[in-house]
Short mmCIF file of C-alpha atoms in Angstrom, two decimals:
data_model
loop_
_atom_site.label_atom_id
_atom_site.label_comp_id
_atom_site.label_asym_id
_atom_site.label_seq_id
_atom_site.Cartn_x
_atom_site.Cartn_y
_atom_site.Cartn_z
CA UNK A 1361 -9.27 20.98 -16.82
CA UNK A 1362 -8.29 17.36 -16.14
CA UNK A 1363 -11.05 14.73 -16.18
CA UNK A 1364 -10.66 11.84 -13.75
CA UNK A 1365 -12.72 8.92 -15.14
CA UNK A 1366 -15.17 7.70 -12.52
CA UNK A 1367 -15.90 4.01 -13.08
CA UNK A 1368 -16.57 3.09 -9.43
CA UNK A 1369 -13.20 1.44 -8.72
CA UNK A 1370 -12.24 3.04 -5.43
CA UNK A 1371 -9.11 5.08 -4.63
CA UNK A 1372 -10.28 7.93 -6.86
CA UNK A 1373 -9.88 10.26 -3.87
CA UNK A 1374 -6.14 9.49 -3.61
CA UNK A 1375 -5.66 10.83 -7.13
CA UNK A 1376 -7.93 13.83 -6.39
CA UNK A 1377 -6.00 14.57 -3.20
CA UNK A 1378 -2.72 14.41 -5.04
CA UNK A 1379 -3.92 16.77 -7.80
CA UNK A 1380 -5.33 19.02 -5.10
CA UNK A 1381 -1.90 19.24 -3.37
CA UNK A 1382 -0.43 20.28 -6.77
CA UNK A 1383 -3.16 22.95 -7.13
CA UNK A 1384 -4.41 21.37 -10.41
CA UNK A 1385 -8.08 21.75 -11.40
CA UNK A 1386 -9.93 18.50 -12.02
CA UNK A 1387 -13.37 17.04 -12.39
CA UNK A 1388 -14.44 13.49 -11.49
CA UNK A 1389 -16.85 12.23 -14.20
CA UNK A 1390 -18.26 9.36 -16.11
CA UNK A 1391 -19.85 11.60 -18.70
CA UNK A 1392 -18.52 10.91 -22.23
CA UNK A 1393 -18.87 14.50 -23.43
CA UNK A 1394 -17.00 15.97 -20.37
CA UNK A 1395 -14.21 13.40 -20.85
CA UNK A 1396 -13.90 14.18 -24.61
CA UNK A 1397 -13.70 17.91 -23.94
CA UNK A 1398 -11.15 17.70 -21.08
CA UNK A 1399 -7.58 18.92 -21.72
CA UNK A 1400 -6.21 15.69 -20.17
CA UNK A 1401 -7.72 12.51 -18.90
CA UNK A 1402 -6.71 10.30 -15.95
CA UNK A 1403 -7.88 6.72 -15.60
CA UNK A 1404 -7.00 5.64 -12.12
CA UNK A 1405 -8.13 2.64 -10.19
CA UNK A 1406 -7.49 -0.28 -7.91
CA UNK A 1407 -9.44 -3.48 -8.13
CA UNK A 1408 -9.96 -6.53 -10.28
CA UNK A 1409 -9.42 -6.23 -14.04
CA UNK A 1410 -12.43 -8.09 -15.45
CA UNK A 1411 -14.91 -6.33 -13.21
CA UNK A 1412 -13.26 -2.95 -13.86
CA UNK A 1413 -13.53 -3.60 -17.66
CA UNK A 1414 -17.19 -4.52 -17.13
CA UNK A 1415 -17.78 -1.17 -15.36
CA UNK A 1416 -16.21 0.75 -18.25
CA UNK A 1417 -18.46 -1.14 -20.69
CA UNK A 1418 -21.57 -0.47 -18.60
CA UNK A 1419 -20.83 3.23 -18.67
CA UNK A 1420 -20.23 3.06 -22.45
CA UNK A 1421 -16.66 4.44 -21.98
CA UNK A 1422 -14.52 1.89 -23.85
CA UNK A 1423 -14.80 3.48 -27.33
CA UNK A 1424 -14.74 7.00 -25.78
CA UNK A 1425 -11.37 6.33 -24.16
CA UNK A 1426 -9.89 4.57 -27.22
CA UNK A 1427 -10.90 7.59 -29.37
CA UNK A 1428 -9.37 10.28 -27.15
CA UNK A 1429 -6.69 12.48 -28.84
CA UNK A 1430 -5.61 14.53 -25.79
CA UNK A 1431 -3.02 13.14 -23.29
CA UNK A 1432 -4.48 10.17 -21.33
CA UNK A 1433 -2.80 8.54 -18.40
CA UNK A 1434 -3.78 5.25 -16.77
CA UNK A 1435 -2.60 4.38 -13.27
CA UNK A 1436 -2.26 0.78 -12.07
CA UNK A 1437 -5.46 -1.01 -13.08
CA UNK A 1438 -6.23 1.97 -15.30
CA UNK A 1439 -3.09 1.27 -17.28
CA UNK A 1440 -3.70 -2.49 -17.28
CA UNK A 1441 -7.12 -1.84 -18.89
CA UNK A 1442 -5.36 0.05 -21.69
CA UNK A 1443 -3.42 -3.12 -22.63
CA UNK A 1444 -4.62 -5.89 -24.99
CA UNK A 1445 -5.85 -8.27 -22.37
CA UNK A 1446 -5.42 -9.36 -18.75
CA UNK A 1447 -5.00 -12.76 -17.07
CA UNK A 1448 -6.95 -11.41 -14.15
CA UNK A 1449 -10.46 -12.69 -14.83
CA UNK A 1450 -9.27 -13.50 -18.40
CA UNK A 1451 -10.61 -10.32 -19.84
CA UNK A 1452 -10.09 -8.54 -23.21
CA UNK A 1453 -8.99 -4.95 -22.52
CA UNK A 1454 -8.97 -1.74 -24.54
CA UNK A 1455 -6.02 -2.76 -26.76
CA UNK A 1456 -4.32 0.58 -26.75
CA UNK A 1457 -0.97 -0.77 -25.65
CA UNK A 1458 0.26 -3.82 -27.48
CA UNK A 1459 1.00 -6.05 -24.50
CA UNK A 1460 -0.66 -8.52 -22.12
CA UNK A 1461 -1.07 -8.33 -18.36
CA UNK A 1462 0.07 -11.43 -16.52
CA UNK A 1463 0.26 -12.60 -12.89
CA UNK A 1464 3.59 -12.62 -10.97
CA UNK A 1465 4.81 -15.92 -9.56
CA UNK A 1466 5.94 -15.91 -5.97
CA UNK A 1467 9.42 -17.35 -5.31
CA UNK A 1468 10.05 -17.70 -1.58
CA UNK A 1469 13.73 -18.68 -2.05
CA UNK A 1470 14.43 -15.57 -4.07
CA UNK A 1471 12.26 -13.44 -1.84
CA UNK A 1472 9.78 -12.65 -4.59
CA UNK A 1473 6.39 -11.95 -2.99
CA UNK A 1474 2.92 -11.61 -4.53
CA UNK A 1475 1.35 -9.10 -4.28
CA UNK A 1476 4.41 -6.97 -5.32
CA UNK A 1477 3.98 -4.36 -2.61
CA UNK A 1478 6.16 -1.46 -1.69
CA UNK A 1479 8.89 0.74 -3.23
CA UNK A 1480 10.84 -0.55 -6.20
CA UNK A 1481 13.32 0.93 -8.60
CA UNK A 1482 12.45 1.92 -12.15
CA UNK A 1483 15.01 1.89 -15.00
CA UNK A 1484 15.24 2.52 -18.72
CA UNK A 1485 13.39 5.76 -18.13
CA UNK A 1486 12.07 7.81 -21.05
CA UNK A 1487 10.60 11.30 -21.16
CA UNK A 1488 8.41 13.41 -21.14
CA UNK A 1489 6.29 11.68 -18.50
CA UNK A 1490 9.32 10.73 -16.45
CA UNK A 1491 11.46 13.84 -17.05
CA UNK A 1492 13.66 14.76 -14.06
CA UNK A 1493 13.76 11.27 -12.65
CA UNK A 1494 17.01 9.46 -12.24
CA UNK A 1495 17.60 5.81 -13.11
CA UNK A 1496 16.89 3.66 -10.10
CA UNK A 1497 14.31 6.04 -8.64
CA UNK A 1498 11.93 4.34 -6.18
CA UNK A 1499 8.20 4.37 -6.85
CA UNK A 1500 5.32 2.76 -4.88
CA UNK A 1501 3.77 -0.34 -6.40
CA UNK A 1502 0.95 -2.57 -5.19
CA UNK A 1503 -0.26 -5.24 -7.60
CA UNK A 1504 -0.22 -8.93 -8.42
CA UNK A 1505 -0.51 -8.58 -12.21
CA UNK A 1506 1.75 -6.60 -14.51
CA UNK A 1507 2.15 -5.73 -18.23
CA UNK A 1508 4.71 -7.81 -20.07
CA UNK A 1509 7.77 -6.08 -21.44
CA UNK A 1510 7.15 -4.53 -24.88
CA UNK A 1511 8.40 -1.80 -27.25
CA UNK A 1512 6.08 0.76 -25.65
CA UNK A 1513 7.71 0.46 -22.22
CA UNK A 1514 9.07 3.84 -21.01
CA UNK A 1515 10.26 2.36 -17.64
CA UNK A 1516 10.91 -1.13 -16.41
CA UNK A 1517 11.07 -2.71 -12.98
CA UNK A 1518 11.76 -6.24 -11.63
CA UNK A 1519 9.80 -8.47 -9.29
CA UNK A 1520 11.27 -11.83 -10.08
CA UNK A 1521 10.77 -11.02 -13.73
CA UNK A 1522 11.22 -7.73 -15.54
CA UNK A 1523 7.99 -5.94 -16.43
CA UNK A 1524 6.78 -2.71 -17.99
CA UNK A 1525 6.48 -0.20 -15.15
CA UNK A 1526 5.30 2.58 -17.46
CA UNK A 1527 4.04 2.60 -21.03
CA UNK A 1528 3.60 5.28 -23.76
CA UNK A 1529 2.07 5.16 -27.19
CA UNK A 1530 1.27 8.47 -28.86
CA UNK A 1531 -1.01 10.41 -26.50
CA UNK A 1532 -1.55 7.49 -24.23
CA UNK A 1533 0.51 6.98 -21.05
CA UNK A 1534 0.35 4.53 -18.19
CA UNK A 1535 2.09 3.71 -14.97
CA UNK A 1536 1.97 0.48 -13.01
CA UNK A 1537 3.22 2.33 -9.91
CA UNK A 1538 1.09 4.84 -8.06
CA UNK A 1539 2.48 8.40 -8.55
CA UNK A 1540 -0.23 9.72 -6.23
CA UNK A 1541 1.33 7.67 -3.42
CA UNK A 1542 5.01 7.96 -4.36
CA UNK A 1543 5.97 10.99 -2.31
CA UNK A 1544 7.60 13.99 -4.01
CA UNK A 1545 8.88 11.91 -6.96
CA UNK A 1546 5.32 10.79 -7.65
CA UNK A 1547 4.24 14.45 -7.51
CA UNK A 1548 6.89 15.27 -10.06
CA UNK A 1549 5.43 12.63 -12.50
CA UNK A 1550 1.88 13.97 -12.09
CA UNK A 1551 3.24 17.51 -12.66
CA UNK A 1552 5.09 16.21 -15.82
CA UNK A 1553 1.81 14.81 -17.05
CA UNK A 1554 -0.02 18.10 -16.46
CA UNK A 1555 2.75 20.31 -17.85
CA UNK A 1556 4.85 18.35 -20.32
CA UNK A 1557 2.70 15.63 -21.96
CA UNK B 297 13.79 -6.25 -6.03
CA UNK B 298 11.37 -4.35 -3.93
CA UNK B 299 12.97 -2.40 -1.04
CA UNK B 300 12.53 -3.30 2.60
CA UNK B 301 10.03 -0.90 4.18
CA UNK B 302 10.31 1.07 7.39
CA UNK B 303 6.85 1.89 8.77
CA UNK B 304 6.23 4.16 11.77
CA UNK B 305 3.11 3.17 13.66
CA UNK B 306 0.92 5.79 15.27
CA UNK B 307 -1.61 4.80 17.88
CA UNK B 308 -4.39 7.38 17.85
CA UNK B 309 -6.76 8.25 20.62
CA UNK B 310 -9.23 11.09 19.98
CA UNK B 311 -7.04 12.55 17.26
CA UNK B 312 -3.76 12.49 19.27
CA UNK B 313 -0.93 10.10 18.90
CA UNK B 314 -0.18 8.08 22.01
CA UNK B 315 2.20 5.33 22.97
CA UNK B 316 2.14 2.81 25.81
CA UNK B 317 4.26 -0.13 26.97
CA UNK B 318 2.62 -3.50 26.45
CA UNK B 319 -0.63 -1.67 25.59
CA UNK B 320 -0.89 0.13 28.96
CA UNK B 321 0.38 3.45 30.36
CA UNK B 322 -0.42 5.82 27.44
CA UNK B 323 1.61 8.92 26.80
CA UNK B 324 0.63 11.72 24.35
CA UNK B 325 3.30 12.18 21.65
CA UNK B 326 1.67 14.64 19.25
CA UNK B 327 -0.83 15.47 16.47
CA UNK B 328 -1.37 12.52 14.15
CA UNK B 329 -1.17 14.38 10.80
CA UNK B 330 1.80 16.51 11.79
CA UNK B 331 3.74 13.54 13.03
CA UNK B 332 2.80 11.50 9.90
CA UNK B 333 3.94 14.38 7.63
CA UNK B 334 7.24 14.58 9.52
CA UNK B 335 7.77 10.88 9.16
CA UNK B 336 6.96 11.00 5.42
CA UNK B 337 9.59 13.73 4.97
CA UNK B 338 12.14 11.74 6.92
CA UNK B 339 11.73 8.82 4.55
CA UNK B 340 9.02 6.63 6.01
CA UNK B 341 7.85 4.15 3.35
CA UNK B 342 4.33 3.91 4.68
CA UNK B 343 2.41 4.85 7.78
CA UNK B 344 0.10 2.88 10.05
CA UNK B 345 -2.55 4.60 12.10
CA UNK B 346 -4.29 2.51 14.74
CA UNK B 347 -7.45 3.81 16.34
CA UNK B 348 -7.43 2.88 19.96
CA UNK B 349 -10.49 5.02 20.90
CA UNK B 350 -13.06 2.80 22.57
CA UNK B 351 -16.11 4.99 21.98
CA UNK B 352 -18.44 5.76 19.04
CA UNK B 353 -17.50 9.39 19.30
CA UNK B 354 -13.80 8.43 19.07
CA UNK B 355 -14.48 6.32 15.93
CA UNK B 356 -16.12 9.38 14.21
CA UNK B 357 -13.20 11.55 15.12
CA UNK B 358 -10.86 8.94 13.58
CA UNK B 359 -12.77 8.82 10.28
CA UNK B 360 -12.45 12.60 9.87
CA UNK B 361 -8.81 12.30 10.80
CA UNK B 362 -8.38 9.69 8.00
CA UNK B 363 -9.74 12.20 5.54
CA UNK B 364 -7.27 14.77 6.78
CA UNK B 365 -4.35 12.26 6.54
CA UNK B 366 -5.33 11.37 2.93
CA UNK B 367 -5.40 15.01 1.93
CA UNK B 368 -2.06 15.87 3.45
CA UNK B 369 0.20 12.84 3.18
CA UNK B 370 1.71 11.69 -0.09
CA UNK B 371 2.75 8.13 0.84
CA UNK B 372 0.54 5.10 1.47
CA UNK B 373 -1.12 4.60 4.85
CA UNK B 374 -2.97 1.81 6.61
CA UNK B 375 -5.64 2.28 9.22
CA UNK B 376 -6.74 -0.17 11.83
CA UNK B 377 -8.52 -0.55 15.07
CA UNK B 378 -12.13 -1.68 15.64
CA UNK B 379 -12.81 -2.64 12.02
CA UNK B 380 -15.36 -5.44 12.03
CA UNK B 381 -17.76 -5.04 9.10
CA UNK B 382 -17.77 -4.35 5.35
CA UNK B 383 -19.34 -1.02 6.15
CA UNK B 384 -16.39 -0.06 8.37
CA UNK B 385 -14.08 -1.01 5.49
CA UNK B 386 -16.05 1.04 2.96
CA UNK B 387 -16.17 4.09 5.29
CA UNK B 388 -12.37 4.09 5.69
CA UNK B 389 -11.79 3.46 1.94
CA UNK B 390 -14.05 6.42 1.14
CA UNK B 391 -12.17 8.53 3.67
CA UNK B 392 -8.97 7.82 1.69
CA UNK B 393 -7.21 4.93 3.50
CA UNK B 394 -4.95 2.80 1.20
CA UNK B 395 -5.26 -0.25 3.35
CA UNK B 396 -7.10 -1.36 6.43
CA UNK B 397 -5.86 -3.81 9.03
CA UNK B 398 -8.21 -6.15 10.84
CA UNK B 399 -7.42 -8.19 13.91
CA UNK B 400 -9.92 -9.32 16.54
CA UNK B 401 -12.85 -9.18 14.06
CA UNK B 402 -11.11 -11.65 11.72
CA UNK B 403 -10.42 -14.03 14.56
CA UNK B 404 -14.08 -13.97 15.56
CA UNK B 405 -15.34 -14.11 12.02
CA UNK B 406 -12.71 -15.24 9.44
CA UNK B 407 -15.15 -14.86 6.56
CA UNK B 408 -14.73 -11.09 6.86
CA UNK B 409 -11.26 -11.56 5.26
CA UNK B 410 -12.83 -13.23 2.22
CA UNK B 411 -15.55 -10.58 2.00
CA UNK B 412 -13.23 -7.58 2.18
CA UNK B 413 -10.69 -9.12 -0.23
CA UNK B 414 -13.37 -9.97 -2.76
CA UNK B 415 -14.87 -6.56 -2.67
CA UNK B 416 -11.82 -4.31 -2.42
CA UNK B 417 -8.90 -6.58 -3.33
CA UNK B 418 -6.16 -8.24 -1.27
CA UNK B 419 -3.97 -5.11 -1.51
CA UNK B 420 -6.46 -3.28 0.69
CA UNK B 421 -6.39 -5.83 3.49
CA UNK B 422 -3.64 -6.35 6.10
CA UNK B 423 -4.29 -9.10 8.61
CA UNK B 424 -2.88 -7.99 11.91
CA UNK B 425 -2.07 -10.78 14.38
CA UNK B 426 -1.17 -10.38 18.05
CA UNK B 427 0.30 -13.45 19.74
CA UNK B 428 1.91 -14.56 22.99
CA UNK B 429 4.10 -17.55 23.52
CA UNK B 430 2.62 -20.05 25.98
CA UNK B 431 4.56 -23.31 26.59
CA UNK B 432 6.44 -22.86 23.33
CA UNK B 433 3.31 -22.24 21.22
CA UNK B 434 2.52 -18.86 19.70
CA UNK B 435 -1.15 -18.37 20.74
CA UNK B 436 -3.33 -15.75 19.18
CA UNK B 437 -4.63 -13.00 21.38
CA UNK B 438 -7.34 -10.42 20.73
CA UNK B 439 -8.60 -7.26 22.29
CA UNK B 440 -5.23 -5.74 22.79
CA UNK B 441 -3.67 -8.93 24.23
CA UNK B 442 -6.42 -9.41 26.84
CA UNK B 443 -8.05 -12.56 25.43
CA UNK B 444 -6.63 -15.78 24.09
CA UNK B 445 -8.25 -17.27 20.93
CA UNK B 446 -8.10 -20.93 20.05
CA UNK B 447 -5.68 -20.40 17.19
CA UNK B 448 -1.95 -20.79 16.55
CA UNK B 449 0.16 -18.14 14.79
CA UNK B 450 1.54 -19.87 11.67
CA UNK B 451 -1.68 -21.74 10.74
CA UNK B 452 -3.84 -18.66 11.29
CA UNK B 453 -1.47 -16.53 9.19
CA UNK B 454 -1.56 -19.07 6.43
CA UNK B 455 -5.37 -19.25 6.64
CA UNK B 456 -5.49 -15.50 6.38
CA UNK B 457 -3.37 -15.53 3.22
CA UNK B 458 -5.58 -18.21 1.64
CA UNK B 459 -8.71 -16.30 2.45
CA UNK B 460 -7.25 -13.15 0.69
CA UNK B 461 -5.25 -11.06 3.05
CA UNK B 462 -2.54 -9.05 1.19
CA UNK B 463 -0.05 -8.78 4.06
CA UNK B 464 0.49 -10.13 7.59
CA UNK B 465 1.37 -7.71 10.42
CA UNK B 466 2.50 -9.82 13.30
CA UNK B 467 3.07 -8.33 16.77
CA UNK B 468 4.51 -10.35 19.59
CA UNK B 469 2.74 -9.22 22.73
CA UNK B 470 5.71 -10.56 24.66
CA UNK B 471 7.97 -8.00 22.92
CA UNK B 472 5.76 -5.05 22.01
CA UNK B 473 6.93 -1.79 23.61
CA UNK B 474 9.77 -3.49 25.52
CA UNK B 475 12.53 -2.45 23.05
CA UNK B 476 14.10 -5.89 23.49
CA UNK B 477 14.07 -6.83 19.79
CA UNK B 478 11.83 -8.94 17.62
CA UNK B 479 11.34 -12.72 17.78
CA UNK B 480 13.32 -13.27 14.52
CA UNK B 481 12.98 -17.09 14.26
CA UNK B 482 9.24 -16.79 14.34
CA UNK B 483 9.18 -14.17 11.60
CA UNK B 484 11.44 -16.37 9.46
CA UNK B 485 9.10 -19.26 9.95
CA UNK B 486 6.16 -17.08 8.84
CA UNK B 487 8.05 -15.89 5.79
CA UNK B 488 8.99 -19.44 4.84
CA UNK B 489 5.40 -20.61 5.01
CA UNK B 490 3.67 -17.65 3.33
CA UNK B 491 4.05 -15.95 -0.05
CA UNK B 492 2.62 -12.56 0.91
CA UNK B 493 4.64 -9.82 2.59
CA UNK B 494 5.29 -10.06 6.36
CA UNK B 495 5.47 -6.90 8.48
CA UNK B 496 7.36 -7.15 11.75
CA UNK B 497 5.92 -5.14 14.63
CA UNK B 498 6.61 -4.56 18.28
CA UNK B 499 9.90 -4.72 20.13
CA UNK B 500 12.40 -2.54 18.14
CA UNK B 501 14.80 -0.87 20.56
CA UNK B 502 17.73 -0.30 18.23
CA UNK B 503 18.72 -0.20 14.60
CA UNK B 504 20.33 -3.60 15.07
CA UNK B 505 16.95 -5.04 16.02
CA UNK B 506 15.52 -3.79 12.74
CA UNK B 507 18.46 -5.14 10.74
CA UNK B 508 18.03 -8.54 12.35
CA UNK B 509 14.34 -8.88 11.60
CA UNK B 510 14.77 -7.82 7.96
CA UNK B 511 17.66 -10.24 7.43
CA UNK B 512 17.52 -13.24 9.82
CA UNK B 513 13.77 -12.71 10.29
CA UNK B 514 13.24 -12.41 6.49
CA UNK B 515 10.54 -9.80 7.13
CA UNK B 516 9.57 -7.47 4.29
CA UNK B 517 8.95 -4.44 6.46
CA UNK B 518 9.54 -3.36 9.99
CA UNK B 519 6.97 -1.35 11.90
CA UNK B 520 8.00 0.56 14.98
CA UNK B 521 6.64 3.25 17.21
CA UNK B 522 8.57 4.00 20.41
CA UNK B 523 12.06 4.48 18.90
CA UNK B 524 10.72 7.05 16.39
CA UNK B 525 8.24 8.88 18.57
CA UNK B 526 10.70 9.77 21.20
CA UNK B 527 13.38 10.77 18.63
CA UNK B 528 15.90 8.22 19.72
CA UNK B 529 16.77 7.53 16.09
CA UNK B 530 15.37 9.01 12.95
CA UNK B 531 13.96 6.98 10.06
CA UNK B 532 16.66 8.37 7.80
CA UNK B 533 19.39 7.17 10.14
CA UNK B 534 17.82 3.67 10.25
CA UNK B 535 17.64 3.49 6.47
CA UNK B 536 21.22 4.72 5.98
CA UNK B 537 22.43 2.04 8.38
CA UNK B 538 20.36 -0.59 6.53
CA UNK B 539 21.91 0.48 3.29
CA UNK B 540 25.42 0.22 4.73
CA UNK B 541 24.63 -3.40 5.58
CA UNK B 542 23.56 -4.11 2.00
CA UNK B 543 19.85 -4.13 2.68
CA UNK B 544 17.90 -2.55 -0.13
CA UNK B 545 16.02 0.60 1.04
CA UNK B 546 14.58 3.67 -0.55
CA UNK B 547 16.78 6.68 0.30
#
């Protein structure tokens, strides 16, 4: 059973629908014991970093998530919360990944827009989460803040600057892009998380 | 760099996809979920569903349709039409919409942009703008082009960005449904003034039109309905042609 952490951030149903299409069993929960006992844990989310962190704190889930030993995957804001800190609302985060989340700068001349919205290529891909993907595969992004490049990056992308598009440290994984909205390639990544991580 | 997006737009009335010319003369072109799934398979980057039902019953039908779209389609989709309150936004978010677009309601009450962006984030909010050129000035229209508002295109789009909109979807009411091409200079002016993505809408009659608005018009995405609904060109054909002309697309 996969536990999808419910911390009131919206778009949970996108992840539920995507797992449903794959025929994967899941439970949406904010209960610490259910999360600890799950085979795998997904931390999805869209929203603002400091208020999302506050919601994790209110539900007493920060230490629970940091202490998990099964595979855990954060998506978008979920991954950003697993980093050291975020510029968005200047918040301390969980500190699982050793990097900071910073805002993009728009550059009209170079065509760099903020938010970074749409399909962009990922490169420097590492397995197992991204097995079967080719270099330059397009994934769907929608965000204004992104994790800085670091040694834990397992995929990179570029919006004006290069950033970590996916991260991995031990049993913890994260993607800045939305696999649940990235067509069949995104489904492949979710399947990899379920079957290979 | 992020790829240019091709976005089919589906106007929905009572669960069916329809298309008219200059917002009149509607024709039925198919089931909204089926058509959306087909477009996703053909390589659409996103979908837009606009509810053009005018009744309470029609709105309810649309909300359950949004749930069905979210369950079945694996790419992002925007919904619009008749959204005027935070409750409308919440209802569609809960149903599974990735983004909502607001139009007339934002013109009448610009604070709704700030409220939706503050609560759900800029990425959730597309500001749709309809405008007509009158004596050389792009004037904002509402209610499907039937009413003029006391606003000008570029300043209103900029205000929308500053209030928290995540994208601008601009439709020229002079071009929509005519297949005569997009007003590229106007799109370029928008793109030069704003830092958020600009979606071009209304007027595509050929692949060349789409190429022009993504290059000369500096638009980030092109939205089209007629040319896809009637099978004149496929999305895949459009994207292959764009790639040939060195425009970055997802293929």
